[in-house]
Amino acid sequence: MSTALLSDTNDGSKKSGYDVGIFVDQNCVSDHKCAICQCVFNEPMSIGCDMGHVFCKQCLADFFKDNDSKPCPLDQQLVNKKNVSPNKYVERWMGSLQVVCPLQYEKTVNATSNVKVECDWKGCLSDMRTHTREQCGLVLMRCEFCSEDKQRKDMDEHVEMCGERQIPCPLHCSQSVKRRLMDAHIDIECSMKLLNCDDCKESVLRKDMTHHQSTVCSERLCRCTYAHYGCPAMVKTK
């Protein structure tokens, strides 16, 4: 499933912070940007310097990747990875801010013409992940049958017609077959398909055809009534 919550860099990679464009009041977050990724804090963490500078959690994880002790990116005070801690005050404040659906925003930003609003969700930042993971129709989901990616809003229709999904035979033969193979199943092997007897042209279920041709068909050949007197003729039963 794709959520596309974070900002893109110019080279197409994902930044750690949120794009300012998803916030309803963009002015209120203008002073709450990570100095590393230049985006709005995502999981704000205090780096442990005397000035209490705050950065995104992932930004700091990348920052300390090659060394546990480094100068703070803003004031150059030496800080240690072990002193990094969540900034709950900033996190709670940001969690109450109103945001729009990040996937709808992403479509709008990347579009070359007017984009139809397919998701008009607005809510608290703290509820945004729940929206994208459980509700938003724009989220990409993978079909469990064919592994094709579809937006959540289109998945039910896709699954209904998916060629890889097993469905019961419409002739009620008790078999389930992949949708794309159903026509071949009915034509070649389904026991409940009606066939025309080659001899009498009567319609008979495939499962009953052998019995029909050997014991019921009016056009079947059988030995003459006087075969026990030596007559070799084979005659139709009717």
Short mmCIF file of C-alpha atoms in Angstrom, two decimals:
data_model
loop_
_atom_site.label_atom_id
_atom_site.label_comp_id
_atom_site.label_asym_id
_atom_site.label_seq_id
_atom_site.Cartn_x
_atom_site.Cartn_y
_atom_site.Cartn_z
CA MET A 1 0.00 0.00 0.00
CA SER A 2 1.36 3.44 -0.86
CA THR A 3 0.66 6.38 1.43
CA ALA A 4 2.86 9.16 -0.07
CA LEU A 5 2.71 11.27 3.09
CA LEU A 6 6.08 12.94 2.87
CA SER A 7 7.61 15.63 0.69
CA ASP A 8 9.75 14.90 -2.35
CA THR A 9 13.22 16.30 -2.88
CA ASN A 10 14.25 17.62 -6.29
CA ASP A 11 15.82 14.27 -7.11
CA GLY A 12 12.58 12.42 -6.42
CA SER A 13 13.59 10.88 -3.09
CA LYS A 14 11.43 11.23 0.02
CA LYS A 15 12.15 13.88 2.64
CA SER A 16 11.51 13.17 6.29
CA GLY A 17 9.16 16.09 6.97
CA TYR A 18 5.70 17.07 5.82
CA ASP A 19 5.10 19.35 2.85
CA VAL A 20 3.83 22.70 4.09
CA GLY A 21 1.10 22.56 1.44
CA ILE A 22 -0.96 19.96 3.30
CA PHE A 23 -1.61 22.40 6.17
CA VAL A 24 -4.81 24.46 6.01
CA ASP A 25 -3.07 27.40 7.75
CA GLN A 26 0.41 27.35 6.25
CA ASN A 27 1.53 30.44 8.14
CA CYS A 28 1.23 28.71 11.50
CA VAL A 29 3.88 26.13 10.57
CA SER A 30 6.31 28.46 8.84
CA ASP A 31 8.49 28.52 11.98
CA HIS A 32 8.24 24.78 12.56
CA LYS A 33 10.45 23.47 9.79
CA CYS A 34 13.32 21.05 10.12
CA ALA A 35 16.64 22.71 9.23
CA ILE A 36 17.87 19.45 7.68
CA CYS A 37 15.06 18.60 5.26
CA GLN A 38 13.47 22.10 5.12
CA CYS A 39 10.00 20.65 5.66
CA VAL A 40 7.52 20.76 8.54
CA PHE A 41 8.51 18.55 11.47
CA ASN A 42 7.51 14.90 11.26
CA GLU A 43 7.95 13.18 14.65
CA PRO A 44 9.81 16.20 16.16
CA MET A 45 12.89 15.34 18.20
CA SER A 46 15.07 17.63 20.35
CA ILE A 47 18.71 17.17 19.44
CA GLY A 48 19.97 17.86 22.98
CA CYS A 49 21.72 21.21 22.49
CA ASP A 50 21.34 24.09 24.96
CA MET A 51 19.11 25.97 22.49
CA GLY A 52 16.67 23.03 22.28
CA HIS A 53 16.72 22.81 18.48
CA VAL A 54 14.22 20.43 16.97
CA PHE A 55 14.48 18.22 13.88
CA CYS A 56 12.58 15.35 12.26
CA LYS A 57 13.17 11.92 13.78
CA GLN A 58 14.33 10.40 10.50
CA CYS A 59 16.55 13.38 9.73
CA LEU A 60 18.41 12.89 13.01
CA ALA A 61 18.67 9.15 12.45
CA ASP A 62 20.40 9.89 9.14
CA PHE A 63 22.44 12.72 10.69
CA PHE A 64 23.98 10.47 13.35
CA LYS A 65 24.36 7.46 11.10
CA ASP A 66 28.13 7.83 10.67
CA ASN A 67 29.00 9.27 14.10
CA ASP A 68 27.29 9.34 17.51
CA SER A 69 28.71 12.80 18.35
CA LYS A 70 28.41 15.72 15.92
CA PRO A 71 27.91 19.52 15.97
CA CYS A 72 24.26 20.66 15.98
CA PRO A 73 23.39 21.75 12.41
CA LEU A 74 22.14 25.11 13.71
CA ASP A 75 24.48 26.27 16.49
CA GLN A 76 27.45 23.90 16.08
CA GLN A 77 27.30 22.81 19.74
CA LEU A 78 28.62 19.26 20.06
CA VAL A 79 25.71 16.90 20.70
CA ASN A 80 25.44 13.16 21.20
CA LYS A 81 22.96 10.73 19.71
CA LYS A 82 22.06 9.38 23.17
CA ASN A 83 20.68 12.80 24.19
CA VAL A 84 18.12 12.96 21.37
CA SER A 85 14.56 12.82 22.75
CA PRO A 86 10.97 13.27 21.48
CA ASN A 87 9.65 16.82 21.78
CA LYS A 88 6.16 16.01 23.04
CA TYR A 89 5.12 19.66 23.33
CA VAL A 90 5.72 20.36 19.62
CA GLU A 91 4.25 16.99 18.67
CA ARG A 92 0.99 17.64 20.57
CA TRP A 93 0.69 21.16 19.17
CA MET A 94 1.24 20.00 15.60
CA GLY A 95 -1.11 17.06 16.04
CA SER A 96 -4.01 19.47 16.50
CA LEU A 97 -3.33 21.39 13.27
CA GLN A 98 -5.78 21.01 10.37
CA VAL A 99 -4.48 19.32 7.22
CA VAL A 100 -5.94 18.20 3.91
CA CYS A 101 -5.58 14.73 2.42
CA PRO A 102 -1.90 14.44 1.45
CA LEU A 103 -2.67 12.21 -1.53
CA GLN A 104 -5.18 14.65 -2.98
CA TYR A 105 -2.66 17.45 -2.42
CA GLU A 106 0.05 15.40 -4.14
CA LYS A 107 -2.19 14.86 -7.18
CA THR A 108 -2.97 18.56 -7.34
CA VAL A 109 0.68 19.62 -7.11
CA ASN A 110 1.84 17.14 -9.76
CA ALA A 111 -1.01 17.81 -12.20
CA THR A 112 -0.49 19.78 -15.40
CA SER A 113 -4.16 20.81 -15.53
CA ASN A 114 -7.14 21.12 -13.22
CA VAL A 115 -7.57 18.05 -11.04
CA LYS A 116 -10.89 16.63 -9.89
CA VAL A 117 -11.14 16.53 -6.10
CA GLU A 118 -11.52 12.85 -5.30
CA CYS A 119 -10.80 13.08 -1.58
CA ASP A 120 -12.04 16.16 0.30
CA TRP A 121 -10.92 14.94 3.73
CA LYS A 122 -9.73 17.55 6.24
CA GLY A 123 -8.77 16.77 9.80
CA CYS A 124 -6.13 16.90 12.48
CA LEU A 125 -2.56 15.95 11.59
CA SER A 126 -2.74 13.33 14.34
CA ASP A 127 -5.56 11.61 12.40
CA MET A 128 -3.95 11.83 8.95
CA ARG A 129 -2.18 8.48 9.00
CA THR A 130 -5.39 6.72 10.05
CA HIS A 131 -7.17 8.43 7.15
CA THR A 132 -4.62 7.33 4.57
CA ARG A 133 -4.16 3.81 5.91
CA GLU A 134 -7.80 2.94 6.51
CA GLN A 135 -10.10 5.34 4.65
CA CYS A 136 -8.64 7.34 1.76
CA GLY A 137 -9.81 6.15 -1.65
CA LEU A 138 -6.62 7.39 -3.31
CA VAL A 139 -4.29 5.01 -1.47
CA LEU A 140 -2.75 2.34 -3.66
CA MET A 141 -3.56 -1.21 -2.62
CA ARG A 142 -2.35 -4.49 -4.07
CA CYS A 143 -4.89 -6.99 -5.37
CA GLU A 144 -4.52 -10.21 -3.40
CA PHE A 145 -5.26 -12.26 -6.52
CA CYS A 146 -3.24 -10.71 -9.37
CA SER A 147 -0.88 -8.39 -7.39
CA GLU A 148 -1.90 -5.41 -9.54
CA ASP A 149 -1.92 -2.05 -7.76
CA LYS A 150 -5.22 -0.15 -7.68
CA GLN A 151 -6.54 2.80 -5.73
CA ARG A 152 -8.71 1.79 -2.78
CA LYS A 153 -11.77 3.43 -4.38
CA ASP A 154 -11.39 1.18 -7.45
CA MET A 155 -10.39 -2.05 -5.71
CA ASP A 156 -13.86 -3.56 -5.18
CA GLU A 157 -14.69 -3.18 -8.86
CA HIS A 158 -11.30 -4.58 -9.87
CA VAL A 159 -11.59 -7.61 -7.58
CA GLU A 160 -15.07 -8.32 -8.93
CA MET A 161 -13.67 -8.64 -12.45
CA CYS A 162 -10.12 -9.84 -11.66
CA GLY A 163 -9.13 -12.66 -13.97
CA GLU A 164 -7.04 -14.36 -11.28
CA ARG A 165 -9.83 -14.57 -8.71
CA GLN A 166 -11.38 -17.98 -8.15
CA ILE A 167 -15.15 -17.91 -8.69
CA PRO A 168 -17.78 -20.64 -8.50
CA CYS A 169 -18.85 -22.15 -11.79
CA PRO A 170 -22.12 -20.48 -12.84
CA LEU A 171 -23.47 -23.88 -13.93
CA HIS A 172 -23.17 -25.12 -10.34
CA CYS A 173 -20.81 -28.00 -10.98
CA SER A 174 -19.25 -27.46 -7.52
CA GLN A 175 -15.88 -26.34 -8.95
CA SER A 176 -14.26 -22.93 -8.49
CA VAL A 177 -12.07 -21.68 -11.33
CA LYS A 178 -10.09 -18.52 -12.07
CA ARG A 179 -12.34 -16.05 -13.86
CA ARG A 180 -10.06 -15.87 -16.92
CA LEU A 181 -10.27 -19.67 -17.30
CA MET A 182 -14.02 -20.02 -16.75
CA ASP A 183 -15.06 -20.08 -20.43
CA ALA A 184 -12.55 -22.86 -21.13
CA HIS A 185 -13.73 -24.77 -18.06
CA ILE A 186 -17.33 -24.65 -19.21
CA ASP A 187 -16.49 -25.56 -22.81
CA ILE A 188 -14.10 -28.41 -22.03
CA GLU A 189 -14.77 -29.98 -18.64
CA CYS A 190 -17.81 -28.67 -16.77
CA SER A 191 -20.00 -31.63 -15.86
CA MET A 192 -23.15 -29.46 -15.85
CA LYS A 193 -22.81 -28.10 -19.41
CA LEU A 194 -25.58 -29.16 -21.76
CA LEU A 195 -24.31 -31.01 -24.82
CA ASN A 196 -26.17 -32.24 -27.86
CA CYS A 197 -26.08 -35.97 -28.35
CA ASP A 198 -24.35 -36.71 -31.67
CA ASP A 199 -26.98 -39.30 -32.51
CA CYS A 200 -30.40 -38.11 -31.32
CA LYS A 201 -29.50 -34.40 -30.90
CA GLU A 202 -31.16 -34.34 -27.48
CA SER A 203 -29.62 -31.93 -24.94
CA VAL A 204 -27.92 -33.85 -22.16
CA LEU A 205 -25.67 -32.84 -19.29
CA ARG A 206 -22.02 -33.73 -19.92
CA LYS A 207 -21.97 -35.85 -16.75
CA ASP A 208 -24.89 -37.94 -18.07
CA MET A 209 -23.80 -38.25 -21.70
CA THR A 210 -22.06 -41.63 -21.42
CA HIS A 211 -25.07 -43.17 -19.70
CA HIS A 212 -27.43 -41.52 -22.20
CA GLN A 213 -25.58 -42.80 -25.26
CA SER A 214 -25.24 -46.32 -23.91
CA THR A 215 -28.68 -46.87 -22.39
CA VAL A 216 -31.15 -44.07 -23.20
CA CYS A 217 -30.49 -42.57 -26.65
CA SER A 218 -33.22 -43.43 -29.12
CA GLU A 219 -30.67 -43.51 -31.93
CA ARG A 220 -28.24 -45.85 -30.24
CA LEU A 221 -27.46 -49.12 -31.96
CA CYS A 222 -28.19 -52.38 -30.22
CA ARG A 223 -28.12 -55.99 -31.21
CA CYS A 224 -31.08 -57.50 -33.00
CA THR A 225 -33.74 -59.14 -30.86
CA TYR A 226 -32.90 -62.40 -32.65
CA ALA A 227 -29.20 -62.17 -32.03
CA HIS A 228 -29.39 -65.33 -29.95
CA TYR A 229 -30.52 -67.14 -33.14
CA GLY A 230 -27.44 -65.85 -34.90
CA CYS A 231 -28.62 -62.54 -36.40
CA PRO A 232 -25.57 -60.20 -36.56
CA ALA A 233 -27.53 -56.99 -37.31
CA MET A 234 -27.23 -53.84 -35.15
CA VAL A 235 -30.41 -51.78 -35.19
CA LYS A 236 -31.60 -48.48 -33.71
CA THR A 237 -33.79 -48.79 -30.63
CA LYS A 238 -36.64 -46.60 -31.89
#
